[in-house]
Short mmCIF file of the C-alpha atoms (twelve columns), coordinates in Angstrom:
data_MODEL
# 
_entry.id   MODEL 
# 
loop_
_atom_site.group_PDB 
_atom_site.id 
_atom_site.type_symbol 
_atom_site.label_atom_id 
_atom_site.label_alt_id 
_atom_site.label_comp_id 
_atom_site.label_asym_id 
_atom_site.label_seq_id 
_atom_site.Cartn_x 
_atom_site.Cartn_y 
_atom_site.Cartn_z 
_atom_site.pdbx_PDB_model_num 
ATOM 1   C CA . UNK A 1   16.317 293.132 37.713 1 
ATOM 2   C CA . UNK A 2   14.983 294.370 34.192 1 
ATOM 3   C CA . UNK A 3   14.624 297.816 33.668 1 
ATOM 4   C CA . UNK A 4   10.564 298.044 33.840 1 
ATOM 5   C CA . UNK A 5   10.573 296.754 37.457 1 
ATOM 6   C CA . UNK A 6   13.952 298.782 38.295 1 
ATOM 7   C CA . UNK A 7   11.751 302.176 37.551 1 
ATOM 8   C CA . UNK A 8   8.958  300.199 39.160 1 
ATOM 9   C CA . UNK A 9   11.238 299.566 42.286 1 
ATOM 10  C CA . UNK A 10  12.649 303.480 42.180 1 
ATOM 11  C CA . UNK A 11  9.130  304.545 42.081 1 
ATOM 12  C CA . UNK A 12  7.342  302.731 44.927 1 
ATOM 13  C CA . UNK A 13  10.821 303.597 47.078 1 
ATOM 14  C CA . UNK A 14  10.522 307.450 46.291 1 
ATOM 15  C CA . UNK A 15  6.710  306.916 47.632 1 
ATOM 16  C CA . UNK A 16  7.406  304.523 50.374 1 
ATOM 17  C CA . UNK A 17  10.299 306.803 51.545 1 
ATOM 18  C CA . UNK A 18  8.746  310.155 51.300 1 
ATOM 19  C CA . UNK A 19  5.431  309.027 53.583 1 
ATOM 20  C CA . UNK A 20  2.897  309.177 50.401 1 
ATOM 21  C CA . UNK A 21  2.690  305.757 51.640 1 
ATOM 22  C CA . UNK A 22  1.749  305.989 54.410 1 
ATOM 23  C CA . UNK A 23  2.991  302.827 57.754 1 
ATOM 24  C CA . UNK A 24  0.478  300.174 57.070 1 
ATOM 25  C CA . UNK A 25  -1.135 300.759 53.475 1 
ATOM 26  C CA . UNK A 26  -2.207 297.744 52.231 1 
ATOM 27  C CA . UNK A 27  -0.680 297.572 48.535 1 
ATOM 28  C CA . UNK A 28  -3.174 295.657 45.793 1 
ATOM 29  C CA . UNK A 29  -0.975 294.867 42.600 1 
ATOM 30  C CA . UNK A 30  -3.434 295.596 40.483 1 
ATOM 31  C CA . UNK A 31  -3.815 299.270 41.477 1 
ATOM 32  C CA . UNK A 32  -0.204 299.619 41.543 1 
ATOM 33  C CA . UNK A 33  -0.106 298.297 38.268 1 
ATOM 34  C CA . UNK A 34  -2.114 300.723 36.964 1 
ATOM 35  C CA . UNK A 35  -0.557 303.032 38.212 1 
ATOM 36  C CA . UNK A 36  2.621  302.340 37.821 1 
ATOM 37  C CA . UNK A 37  1.582  301.500 33.898 1 
ATOM 38  C CA . UNK A 38  3.506  298.076 34.507 1 
ATOM 39  C CA . UNK A 39  2.419  294.355 33.978 1 
ATOM 40  C CA . UNK A 40  2.515  292.552 37.085 1 
ATOM 41  C CA . UNK A 41  5.374  290.459 36.362 1 
ATOM 42  C CA . UNK A 42  7.599  293.332 37.135 1 
ATOM 43  C CA . UNK A 43  5.678  294.982 39.405 1 
ATOM 44  C CA . UNK A 44  5.714  291.727 41.388 1 
ATOM 45  C CA . UNK A 45  10.016 292.098 41.415 1 
ATOM 46  C CA . UNK A 46  9.657  294.794 42.603 1 
ATOM 47  C CA . UNK A 47  7.780  294.917 45.208 1 
ATOM 48  C CA . UNK A 48  10.234 291.360 45.396 1 
ATOM 49  C CA . UNK A 49  13.190 294.148 45.389 1 
ATOM 50  C CA . UNK A 50  11.616 296.533 48.067 1 
ATOM 51  C CA . UNK A 51  10.980 293.560 50.498 1 
ATOM 52  C CA . UNK A 52  14.626 292.677 50.092 1 
ATOM 53  C CA . UNK A 53  14.958 296.342 51.794 1 
ATOM 54  C CA . UNK A 54  12.435 295.675 53.881 1 
ATOM 55  C CA . UNK A 55  10.614 299.013 52.409 1 
ATOM 56  C CA . UNK A 56  7.279  296.223 52.231 1 
ATOM 57  C CA . UNK A 57  6.502  293.551 53.615 1 
ATOM 58  C CA . UNK A 58  3.387  290.470 53.294 1 
ATOM 59  C CA . UNK A 59  0.825  290.265 56.062 1 
ATOM 60  C CA . UNK A 60  -0.373 286.760 57.226 1 
ATOM 61  C CA . UNK A 61  -2.695 286.829 54.966 1 
ATOM 62  C CA . UNK A 62  0.353  287.089 51.875 1 
ATOM 63  C CA . UNK A 63  -0.769 291.083 50.398 1 
ATOM 64  C CA . UNK A 64  1.975  293.723 50.495 1 
ATOM 65  C CA . UNK A 65  1.602  296.282 52.821 1 
ATOM 66  C CA . UNK A 66  4.295  299.610 53.676 1 
ATOM 67  C CA . UNK A 67  6.146  298.181 56.658 1 
ATOM 68  C CA . UNK A 68  4.495  299.786 59.878 1 
ATOM 69  C CA . UNK A 69  7.489  301.136 62.600 1 
ATOM 70  C CA . UNK A 70  7.432  299.576 66.121 1 
ATOM 71  C CA . UNK A 71  9.687  301.171 68.215 1 
ATOM 72  C CA . UNK A 72  11.892 298.330 68.730 1 
ATOM 73  C CA . UNK A 73  11.855 298.663 64.692 1 
ATOM 74  C CA . UNK A 74  13.150 302.368 65.455 1 
ATOM 75  C CA . UNK A 75  15.743 301.868 68.272 1 
ATOM 76  C CA . UNK A 76  17.150 299.170 66.175 1 
ATOM 77  C CA . UNK A 77  17.738 301.404 62.545 1 
ATOM 78  C CA . UNK A 78  19.308 303.920 64.979 1 
ATOM 79  C CA . UNK A 79  21.424 301.675 66.562 1 
ATOM 80  C CA . UNK A 80  22.965 300.391 63.242 1 
ATOM 81  C CA . UNK A 81  23.054 303.875 61.639 1 
ATOM 82  C CA . UNK A 82  24.997 305.185 64.842 1 
ATOM 83  C CA . UNK A 83  27.812 302.416 64.436 1 
ATOM 84  C CA . UNK A 84  27.470 303.077 60.735 1 
ATOM 85  C CA . UNK A 85  27.652 306.640 60.513 1 
ATOM 86  C CA . UNK A 86  30.453 306.897 62.788 1 
ATOM 87  C CA . UNK A 87  32.364 304.681 60.611 1 
ATOM 88  C CA . UNK A 88  31.800 307.113 57.911 1 
ATOM 89  C CA . UNK A 89  33.421 310.151 59.144 1 
ATOM 90  C CA . UNK A 90  35.939 307.952 60.460 1 
ATOM 91  C CA . UNK A 91  36.651 307.760 56.606 1 
ATOM 92  C CA . UNK A 92  36.172 310.461 55.231 1 
ATOM 93  C CA . UNK A 93  38.189 312.294 57.782 1 
ATOM 94  C CA . UNK A 94  40.720 309.387 55.781 1 
ATOM 95  C CA . UNK A 95  39.734 309.511 52.221 1 
ATOM 96  C CA . UNK A 96  37.935 312.425 51.223 1 
ATOM 97  C CA . UNK A 97  40.082 315.896 49.709 1 
ATOM 98  C CA . UNK A 98  39.170 319.191 51.193 1 
ATOM 99  C CA . UNK A 99  36.664 320.239 48.490 1 
ATOM 100 C CA . UNK A 100 34.830 317.049 49.398 1 
ATOM 101 C CA . UNK A 101 34.475 318.630 52.660 1 
ATOM 102 C CA . UNK A 102 33.727 321.844 52.240 1 
ATOM 103 C CA . UNK A 103 30.861 321.160 49.565 1 
ATOM 104 C CA . UNK A 104 29.192 319.661 53.378 1 
ATOM 105 C CA . UNK A 105 28.602 323.426 53.976 1 
ATOM 106 C CA . UNK A 106 25.960 324.338 50.855 1 
ATOM 107 C CA . UNK A 107 23.774 321.177 52.769 1 
ATOM 108 C CA . UNK A 108 24.177 323.389 56.100 1 
ATOM 109 C CA . UNK A 109 23.110 326.733 54.426 1 
ATOM 110 C CA . UNK A 110 19.815 325.527 52.394 1 
ATOM 111 C CA . UNK A 111 18.691 322.979 55.567 1 
ATOM 112 C CA . UNK A 112 19.782 326.434 58.010 1 
ATOM 113 C CA . UNK A 113 17.501 328.805 54.771 1 
ATOM 114 C CA . UNK A 114 14.818 325.751 55.212 1 
ATOM 115 C CA . UNK A 115 14.450 325.655 59.410 1 
ATOM 116 C CA . UNK A 116 14.123 329.947 59.298 1 
ATOM 117 C CA . UNK A 117 11.006 329.455 56.308 1 
ATOM 118 C CA . UNK A 118 9.670  326.162 58.643 1 
ATOM 119 C CA . UNK A 119 9.687  324.367 55.421 1 
ATOM 120 C CA . UNK A 120 10.002 321.327 57.042 1 
ATOM 121 C CA . UNK A 121 10.432 319.401 53.850 1 
ATOM 122 C CA . UNK A 122 13.190 321.205 52.133 1 
ATOM 123 C CA . UNK A 123 15.014 320.670 55.386 1 
ATOM 124 C CA . UNK A 124 14.374 317.208 55.868 1 
ATOM 125 C CA . UNK A 125 15.701 317.165 51.835 1 
ATOM 126 C CA . UNK A 126 19.030 318.888 53.143 1 
ATOM 127 C CA . UNK A 127 19.532 317.280 56.424 1 
ATOM 128 C CA . UNK A 128 19.411 313.708 54.271 1 
ATOM 129 C CA . UNK A 129 21.424 315.465 51.459 1 
ATOM 130 C CA . UNK A 130 24.260 316.010 54.031 1 
ATOM 131 C CA . UNK A 131 24.602 312.472 55.706 1 
ATOM 132 C CA . UNK A 132 24.140 311.149 51.723 1 
ATOM 133 C CA . UNK A 133 27.364 313.069 50.804 1 
ATOM 134 C CA . UNK A 134 29.386 312.299 54.137 1 
ATOM 135 C CA . UNK A 135 28.819 308.948 53.045 1 
ATOM 136 C CA . UNK A 136 30.005 309.616 49.775 1 
ATOM 137 C CA . UNK A 137 33.085 311.504 50.950 1 
ATOM 138 C CA . UNK A 138 34.025 307.873 52.802 1 
ATOM 139 C CA . UNK A 139 35.407 306.111 49.514 1 
ATOM 140 C CA . UNK A 140 33.712 303.023 50.437 1 
ATOM 141 C CA . UNK A 141 31.268 301.128 48.495 1 
ATOM 142 C CA . UNK A 142 30.787 298.407 50.827 1 
ATOM 143 C CA . UNK A 143 29.671 300.924 53.318 1 
ATOM 144 C CA . UNK A 144 27.821 302.081 50.910 1 
ATOM 145 C CA . UNK A 145 25.913 298.690 50.373 1 
ATOM 146 C CA . UNK A 146 25.629 298.430 54.347 1 
ATOM 147 C CA . UNK A 147 24.132 301.609 55.003 1 
ATOM 148 C CA . UNK A 148 21.789 302.110 51.992 1 
ATOM 149 C CA . UNK A 149 19.162 300.102 54.069 1 
ATOM 150 C CA . UNK A 150 19.681 302.501 56.832 1 
ATOM 151 C CA . UNK A 151 19.635 305.320 54.508 1 
ATOM 152 C CA . UNK A 152 16.070 305.052 53.452 1 
ATOM 153 C CA . UNK A 153 14.488 304.024 56.920 1 
ATOM 154 C CA . UNK A 154 16.414 306.504 58.376 1 
ATOM 155 C CA . UNK A 155 14.692 309.512 55.099 1 
ATOM 156 C CA . UNK A 156 11.081 307.879 55.989 1 
ATOM 157 C CA . UNK A 157 11.297 308.226 59.314 1 
ATOM 158 C CA . UNK A 158 12.592 312.198 58.759 1 
ATOM 159 C CA . UNK A 159 9.534  312.895 56.163 1 
ATOM 160 C CA . UNK A 160 6.859  311.499 58.106 1 
ATOM 161 C CA . UNK A 161 7.630  313.232 61.257 1 
ATOM 162 C CA . UNK A 162 8.006  316.228 58.713 1 
ATOM 163 C CA . UNK A 163 4.596  315.451 57.537 1 
ATOM 164 C CA . UNK A 164 3.061  316.646 60.875 1 
ATOM 165 C CA . UNK A 165 5.466  318.980 62.089 1 
ATOM 166 C CA . UNK A 166 4.200  322.515 63.013 1 
ATOM 167 C CA . UNK A 167 8.171  323.223 63.714 1 
ATOM 168 C CA . UNK A 168 11.143 321.742 61.627 1 
ATOM 169 C CA . UNK A 169 13.494 320.404 64.633 1 
ATOM 170 C CA . UNK A 170 16.767 321.290 63.446 1 
ATOM 171 C CA . UNK A 171 19.517 319.260 64.335 1 
ATOM 172 C CA . UNK A 172 22.547 321.556 65.759 1 
ATOM 173 C CA . UNK A 173 24.655 318.079 64.735 1 
ATOM 174 C CA . UNK A 174 25.462 318.569 61.643 1 
ATOM 175 C CA . UNK A 175 27.291 322.305 61.909 1 
ATOM 176 C CA . UNK A 176 29.283 320.556 64.784 1 
ATOM 177 C CA . UNK A 177 29.842 317.501 62.490 1 
ATOM 178 C CA . UNK A 178 31.685 319.322 59.688 1 
ATOM 179 C CA . UNK A 179 33.357 321.598 61.723 1 
ATOM 180 C CA . UNK A 180 35.110 317.860 62.743 1 
ATOM 181 C CA . UNK A 181 35.728 317.006 59.543 1 
ATOM 182 C CA . UNK A 182 36.853 320.340 58.191 1 
ATOM 183 C CA . UNK A 183 40.018 320.110 61.111 1 
ATOM 184 C CA . UNK A 184 40.135 316.556 60.901 1 
ATOM 185 C CA . UNK A 185 39.731 315.688 63.888 1 
ATOM 186 C CA . UNK A 186 38.621 311.651 64.171 1 
ATOM 187 C CA . UNK A 187 37.482 311.615 68.173 1 
ATOM 188 C CA . UNK A 188 35.600 314.333 68.622 1 
ATOM 189 C CA . UNK A 189 33.620 313.955 64.976 1 
ATOM 190 C CA . UNK A 190 32.963 310.713 66.325 1 
ATOM 191 C CA . UNK A 191 31.695 311.582 68.763 1 
ATOM 192 C CA . UNK A 192 29.480 314.525 67.898 1 
ATOM 193 C CA . UNK A 193 27.856 312.101 65.770 1 
ATOM 194 C CA . UNK A 194 26.353 309.530 67.982 1 
ATOM 195 C CA . UNK A 195 25.427 312.004 70.263 1 
ATOM 196 C CA . UNK A 196 23.502 313.553 66.848 1 
ATOM 197 C CA . UNK A 197 22.087 309.973 66.182 1 
ATOM 198 C CA . UNK A 198 21.057 309.975 69.948 1 
ATOM 199 C CA . UNK A 199 19.462 312.888 69.842 1 
ATOM 200 C CA . UNK A 200 17.606 311.933 66.244 1 
ATOM 201 C CA . UNK A 201 16.020 308.873 68.088 1 
ATOM 202 C CA . UNK A 202 14.394 310.477 71.087 1 
ATOM 203 C CA . UNK A 203 12.592 312.831 67.922 1 
ATOM 204 C CA . UNK A 204 11.653 309.639 66.293 1 
ATOM 205 C CA . UNK A 205 10.471 307.880 69.912 1 
ATOM 206 C CA . UNK A 206 8.931  311.064 70.440 1 
ATOM 207 C CA . UNK A 207 6.934  310.622 66.855 1 
ATOM 208 C CA . UNK A 208 5.973  307.114 67.607 1 
ATOM 209 C CA . UNK A 209 2.168  306.533 66.155 1 
ATOM 210 C CA . UNK A 210 2.798  308.341 63.200 1 
ATOM 211 C CA . UNK A 211 5.812  305.814 62.560 1 
ATOM 212 C CA . UNK A 212 2.928  303.296 62.695 1 
ATOM 213 C CA . UNK A 213 0.198  304.541 60.711 1 
ATOM 214 C CA . UNK A 214 -3.214 305.377 60.762 1 
ATOM 215 C CA . UNK A 215 -4.631 302.341 62.813 1 
ATOM 216 C CA . UNK A 216 -7.119 299.917 60.816 1 
ATOM 217 C CA . UNK A 217 -7.668 297.828 57.299 1 
ATOM 218 C CA . UNK A 218 -6.856 300.753 54.430 1 
ATOM 219 C CA . UNK A 219 -5.396 300.796 50.868 1 
ATOM 220 C CA . UNK A 220 -3.150 302.919 49.013 1 
ATOM 221 C CA . UNK A 221 -4.891 303.306 45.668 1 
ATOM 222 C CA . UNK A 222 -4.446 304.239 41.825 1 
ATOM 223 C CA . UNK A 223 -6.034 307.207 42.544 1 
ATOM 224 C CA . UNK A 224 -4.249 308.135 45.338 1 
ATOM 225 C CA . UNK A 225 -0.911 307.021 42.883 1 
ATOM 226 C CA . UNK A 226 -2.453 310.018 40.265 1 
ATOM 227 C CA . UNK A 227 -2.921 312.598 43.399 1 
ATOM 228 C CA . UNK A 228 0.279  312.935 44.106 1 
ATOM 229 C CA . UNK A 229 3.736  313.868 42.369 1 
ATOM 230 C CA . UNK A 230 7.313  314.453 44.206 1 
ATOM 231 C CA . UNK A 231 9.262  317.304 43.818 1 
ATOM 232 C CA . UNK A 232 12.680 317.488 42.193 1 
ATOM 233 C CA . UNK A 233 14.874 317.980 44.928 1 
ATOM 234 C CA . UNK A 234 13.003 314.946 46.582 1 
ATOM 235 C CA . UNK A 235 13.425 312.627 43.797 1 
ATOM 236 C CA . UNK A 236 17.406 313.523 43.735 1 
ATOM 237 C CA . UNK A 237 17.280 312.949 47.340 1 
ATOM 238 C CA . UNK A 238 15.804 309.239 46.853 1 
ATOM 239 C CA . UNK A 239 17.335 308.306 44.149 1 
ATOM 240 C CA . UNK A 240 20.954 309.474 44.971 1 
ATOM 241 C CA . UNK A 241 21.980 306.163 46.518 1 
ATOM 242 C CA . UNK A 242 20.946 304.205 43.417 1 
ATOM 243 C CA . UNK A 243 23.636 306.277 41.419 1 
ATOM 244 C CA . UNK A 244 27.124 303.304 41.850 1 
ATOM 245 C CA . UNK A 245 28.755 303.885 44.781 1 
ATOM 246 C CA . UNK A 246 32.714 305.399 44.567 1 
ATOM 247 C CA . UNK A 247 35.443 303.370 45.309 1 
ATOM 248 C CA . UNK A 248 38.420 302.999 47.155 1 
# 
């Protein structure tokens, strides 16, 4: 994509993935183009790119909207995620350096501190960072390409749930995954990852109403865009996969 189209796509992606654009929100090209200060042509290119990533969709009338997630969508997302994450830990154990594995501890510490502080957003960012670091430690551009759409949907689900959570639900499996990676135990790591994704699925299914979005017809407007900002940590986490993946 041209630079303006790419920038528009990244900004919209950030807002959808962080949950700033709610599921079901209609996206007016006129309003979004003004809010992003881009013309309609690069905006349309950006929307087509996001449509290919299933982060926006067309309604029967041809309007753009942020997708509502059904239970079937959620179960499919997590089924694919489980297979790809098992592959990711297998390749990480095979290919990652000791330093790369040890560096994962940083995300665990950040997540645990955020959990103690009841900071759901910071915990969500740290947990997402942990998974992304594992994917990158696998040193497979093929895996990164395959997992990026699932990664985006998973982060979106986490943020939509975290936005309404009264207290964060800490996934204990991260520490266990880390310990298995340090020991280079493929079988234990794969089993823990499978269980961890299943537990995440249960959390998502308990919050289906948040993933479906508010009922009725409503729009995401230029005023909404101007009123919302993203923290540097959130921007970094959502944008991290847009950097080239390391080759094997």
